[in-house]
Tab-separated table of C-alpha atoms and ligand atoms in Angstrom:
chain	number	residue	atom	x	y	z
O	1	MET	CA	-0.017	0.018	0.022
O	2	ASN	CA	1.230	3.425	-0.906
O	3	ALA	CA	2.689	5.192	2.237
O	4	THR	CA	0.781	8.412	1.794
O	5	ILE	CA	-2.497	6.545	1.276
O	6	GLU	CA	-1.758	4.362	4.363
O	7	THR	CA	-1.139	7.492	6.522
O	8	LEU	CA	-4.358	9.071	5.219
O	9	LEU	CA	-6.369	5.925	5.997
O	10	ASN	CA	-4.896	5.777	9.513
O	11	ASN	CA	-5.863	9.458	9.847
O	12	GLN	CA	-9.316	8.560	8.829
O	13	ILE	CA	-9.489	5.790	11.351
O	14	LYS	CA	-8.789	8.468	13.946
O	15	TYR	CA	-11.430	10.797	12.628
O	16	GLU	CA	-14.078	8.113	12.717
O	17	ALA	CA	-13.006	7.053	16.233
O	18	GLN	CA	-13.004	10.672	17.374
O	19	ALA	CA	-16.512	11.167	15.937
O	20	SER	CA	-17.679	8.035	17.663
O	21	MET	CA	-16.429	9.252	21.091
O	22	GLN	CA	-17.726	12.754	20.464
O	23	TYR	CA	-21.255	11.390	19.772
O	24	LEU	CA	-21.066	9.253	22.849
O	25	ALA	CA	-20.209	12.322	24.969
O	26	MET	CA	-23.067	14.155	23.232
O	27	ALA	CA	-25.478	11.187	23.966
O	28	SER	CA	-24.281	11.131	27.619
O	29	TRP	CA	-24.895	14.959	27.883
O	30	ALA	CA	-28.402	14.640	26.419
O	31	ASP	CA	-29.204	11.624	28.683
O	32	ALA	CA	-28.127	13.547	31.806
O	33	THR	CA	-30.063	16.626	30.707
O	34	GLY	CA	-33.352	14.817	30.093
O	35	TYR	CA	-33.394	14.658	26.336
O	36	ASN	CA	-33.823	10.886	25.970
O	37	GLY	CA	-34.762	10.939	22.258
O	38	VAL	CA	-31.621	12.945	21.494
O	39	ALA	CA	-29.560	10.691	23.633
O	40	ASP	CA	-30.798	7.569	21.756
O	41	PHE	CA	-30.047	9.361	18.463
O	42	PHE	CA	-26.433	10.077	19.500
O	43	TYR	CA	-25.858	6.684	21.019
O	44	SER	CA	-26.737	5.176	17.695
O	45	GLN	CA	-24.641	7.726	15.749
O	46	SER	CA	-21.726	6.813	17.954
O	47	GLU	CA	-22.154	3.135	17.163
O	48	GLU	CA	-22.321	3.981	13.419
O	49	GLU	CA	-19.110	5.851	13.537
O	50	ARG	CA	-17.441	2.875	15.373
O	51	VAL	CA	-18.571	0.704	12.493
O	52	HIS	CA	-17.015	3.183	10.059
O	53	MET	CA	-13.771	3.042	12.075
O	54	THR	CA	-13.682	-0.726	12.174
O	55	LYS	CA	-14.361	-1.087	8.419
O	56	LEU	CA	-11.371	1.015	7.760
O	57	VAL	CA	-9.100	-0.993	10.191
O	58	LYS	CA	-10.116	-4.211	8.521
O	59	PHE	CA	-9.542	-2.829	5.046
O	60	VAL	CA	-6.113	-1.546	5.845
O	61	ASN	CA	-5.182	-4.970	7.274
O	62	GLU	CA	-6.632	-6.812	4.382
O	63	ARG	CA	-4.575	-4.735	1.947
O	64	GLY	CA	-1.397	-5.489	3.927
O	65	GLY	CA	-1.089	-1.954	5.342
O	66	LYS	CA	-0.116	-1.191	8.867
O	67	VAL	CA	-2.896	0.017	11.227
O	68	SER	CA	-2.110	2.288	14.093
O	69	ILE	CA	-4.934	2.587	16.578
O	70	PRO	CA	-4.903	6.251	17.546
O	71	LYS	CA	-4.855	8.100	20.860
O	72	LEU	CA	-7.952	10.367	20.923
O	73	GLU	CA	-8.499	13.910	22.175
O	74	GLU	CA	-11.051	14.329	25.004
O	75	PRO	CA	-14.430	15.003	23.540
O	76	LYS	CA	-16.459	18.090	24.388
O	77	ALA	CA	-18.717	17.080	27.196
O	78	THR	CA	-20.959	19.999	27.936
O	79	TYR	CA	-23.256	22.100	25.743
O	80	LYS	CA	-25.361	25.265	26.277
O	81	GLY	CA	-28.344	23.507	24.752
O	82	LEU	CA	-29.653	21.548	21.808
O	83	ASN	CA	-28.716	24.226	19.303
O	84	GLU	CA	-25.066	24.181	20.247
O	85	LEU	CA	-25.146	20.393	20.271
O	86	PHE	CA	-26.441	20.130	16.751
O	87	GLU	CA	-24.178	22.834	15.479
O	88	LYS	CA	-21.189	20.825	16.722
O	89	PHE	CA	-22.708	17.655	15.115
O	90	LEU	CA	-22.967	19.364	11.732
O	91	GLU	CA	-19.377	20.825	12.136
O	92	SER	CA	-18.015	17.379	12.879
O	93	GLU	CA	-19.757	15.786	9.875
O	94	MET	CA	-18.481	18.563	7.544
O	95	PHE	CA	-14.934	18.053	8.888
O	96	VAL	CA	-15.133	14.299	8.194
O	97	THR	CA	-16.465	14.915	4.750
O	98	GLU	CA	-13.620	17.234	3.922
O	99	GLN	CA	-11.132	14.600	5.111
O	100	ILE	CA	-12.737	12.010	2.966
O	101	ASN	CA	-12.651	14.224	-0.122
O	102	HIS	CA	-8.934	14.648	0.554
O	103	VAL	CA	-8.445	10.894	0.731
O	104	ILE	CA	-10.268	10.536	-2.590
O	105	TYR	CA	-8.148	13.290	-4.179
O	106	GLU	CA	-4.901	11.592	-3.049
O	107	CYS	CA	-6.129	8.241	-4.373
O	108	LEU	CA	-6.475	9.759	-7.733
O	109	GLN	CA	-3.091	11.403	-7.636
O	110	HIS	CA	-1.495	7.988	-6.627
O	111	LYS	CA	-3.727	5.997	-9.032
O	112	ASP	CA	-4.835	3.894	-6.199
O	113	TYR	CA	-8.280	2.953	-7.636
O	114	ASN	CA	-8.790	0.161	-5.234
O	115	VAL	CA	-8.880	2.521	-2.245
O	116	HIS	CA	-10.791	5.042	-4.320
O	117	ASN	CA	-13.498	2.515	-4.915
O	118	PHE	CA	-13.590	1.468	-1.244
O	119	MET	CA	-13.904	5.130	-0.205
O	120	GLN	CA	-16.988	5.705	-2.327
O	121	TRP	CA	-19.066	4.037	0.497
O	122	TYR	CA	-17.876	6.787	2.839
O	123	VAL	CA	-18.708	9.497	0.311
O	124	THR	CA	-22.352	8.317	0.217
O	125	GLU	CA	-22.509	7.875	3.923
O	126	GLN	CA	-21.173	11.403	4.539
O	127	LEU	CA	-23.826	12.856	2.131
O	128	GLU	CA	-26.568	11.261	4.101
O	129	GLU	CA	-25.157	12.224	7.526
O	130	GLU	CA	-24.455	15.848	6.626
O	131	ALA	CA	-28.000	16.096	5.140
O	132	MET	CA	-29.366	14.686	8.407
O	133	ALA	CA	-27.337	17.038	10.515
O	134	ARG	CA	-28.494	20.009	8.439
O	135	THR	CA	-32.226	18.997	8.618
O	136	LEU	CA	-32.031	18.682	12.345
O	137	LEU	CA	-30.213	21.899	12.874
O	138	ASP	CA	-32.645	23.738	10.518
O	139	LYS	CA	-35.534	22.504	12.624
O	140	LEU	CA	-33.813	23.721	15.809
O	141	ASN	CA	-33.218	27.148	14.282
O	142	ILE	CA	-37.011	27.330	13.539
O	143	ILE	CA	-37.792	26.312	17.108
O	144	GLY	CA	-35.322	28.830	18.621
O	145	ASN	CA	-35.443	28.930	22.375
O	146	ASP	CA	-38.968	27.583	22.689
O	147	LYS	CA	-38.973	24.985	25.489
O	148	SER	CA	-41.977	23.120	24.296
O	149	GLY	CA	-40.478	23.046	20.875
O	150	HIS	CA	-37.367	21.362	22.305
O	151	TYR	CA	-39.634	18.904	24.084
O	152	LEU	CA	-41.306	17.913	20.781
O	153	PHE	CA	-37.974	17.849	18.996
O	154	ASP	CA	-36.627	15.418	21.572
O	155	ARG	CA	-39.855	13.298	21.332
O	156	ASP	CA	-39.761	13.272	17.457
O	157	ILE	CA	-36.104	13.084	16.601
O	158	ILE	CA	-35.926	9.393	15.980
O	159	THR	CA	-38.909	9.681	13.602
O	160	ILE	CA	-37.358	12.668	11.855
O	161	ALA	CA	-34.030	10.901	11.527
O	162	ALA	CA	-35.680	7.765	10.083
O	163	ALA	CA	-37.690	9.758	7.573
O	164	GLN	CA	-34.547	11.517	6.515
O	165	ASP	CA	-32.723	8.145	6.093
O	166	ASN	CA	-35.432	6.827	3.814
O	167	ALA	CA	-35.629	10.087	1.767
X	201	LIG	FE1	-18.286	8.234	9.608
X	201	LIG	O1	-19.764	9.003	9.011
X	201	LIG	FE2	-20.091	10.718	9.699
X	201	LIG	O2	-18.630	11.188	10.362
């Protein structure tokens, strides 16, 4: 495996792992704050990111590359409210998308069409996750600081997320 691509895939393992831990911290904050629907949403996002991470670990190993399991930064644990929570969610997804685009670009530079092909799954996944994060943040922006709006958002988030997934 090309050394640059190997490094980029290892970086990507870190970003997926970091997102997984970040979403776990978000779930825990929501859980402790009484937003149970939001907590369930982030617990499941955290699991998904873990799957993304593991998929990369297995792929690098299958291709004979060297995996390095990364040390992670401490995730942000407290939030002013749901708006900040979902702003950070969107930021995190946009960051990951940017990194994936960078991997894709480098794959083309190095003519590594195999990794390029493998990464297409992540491109699709990011499109969906970014759209989801945007939809949820848009709804929160409409709700503003309205407490009963937040209550309903928390109650309905799993349904909203499922509808977005099937869109
Ligand atoms: Fe790994 O899919 Fe989002 O970040």
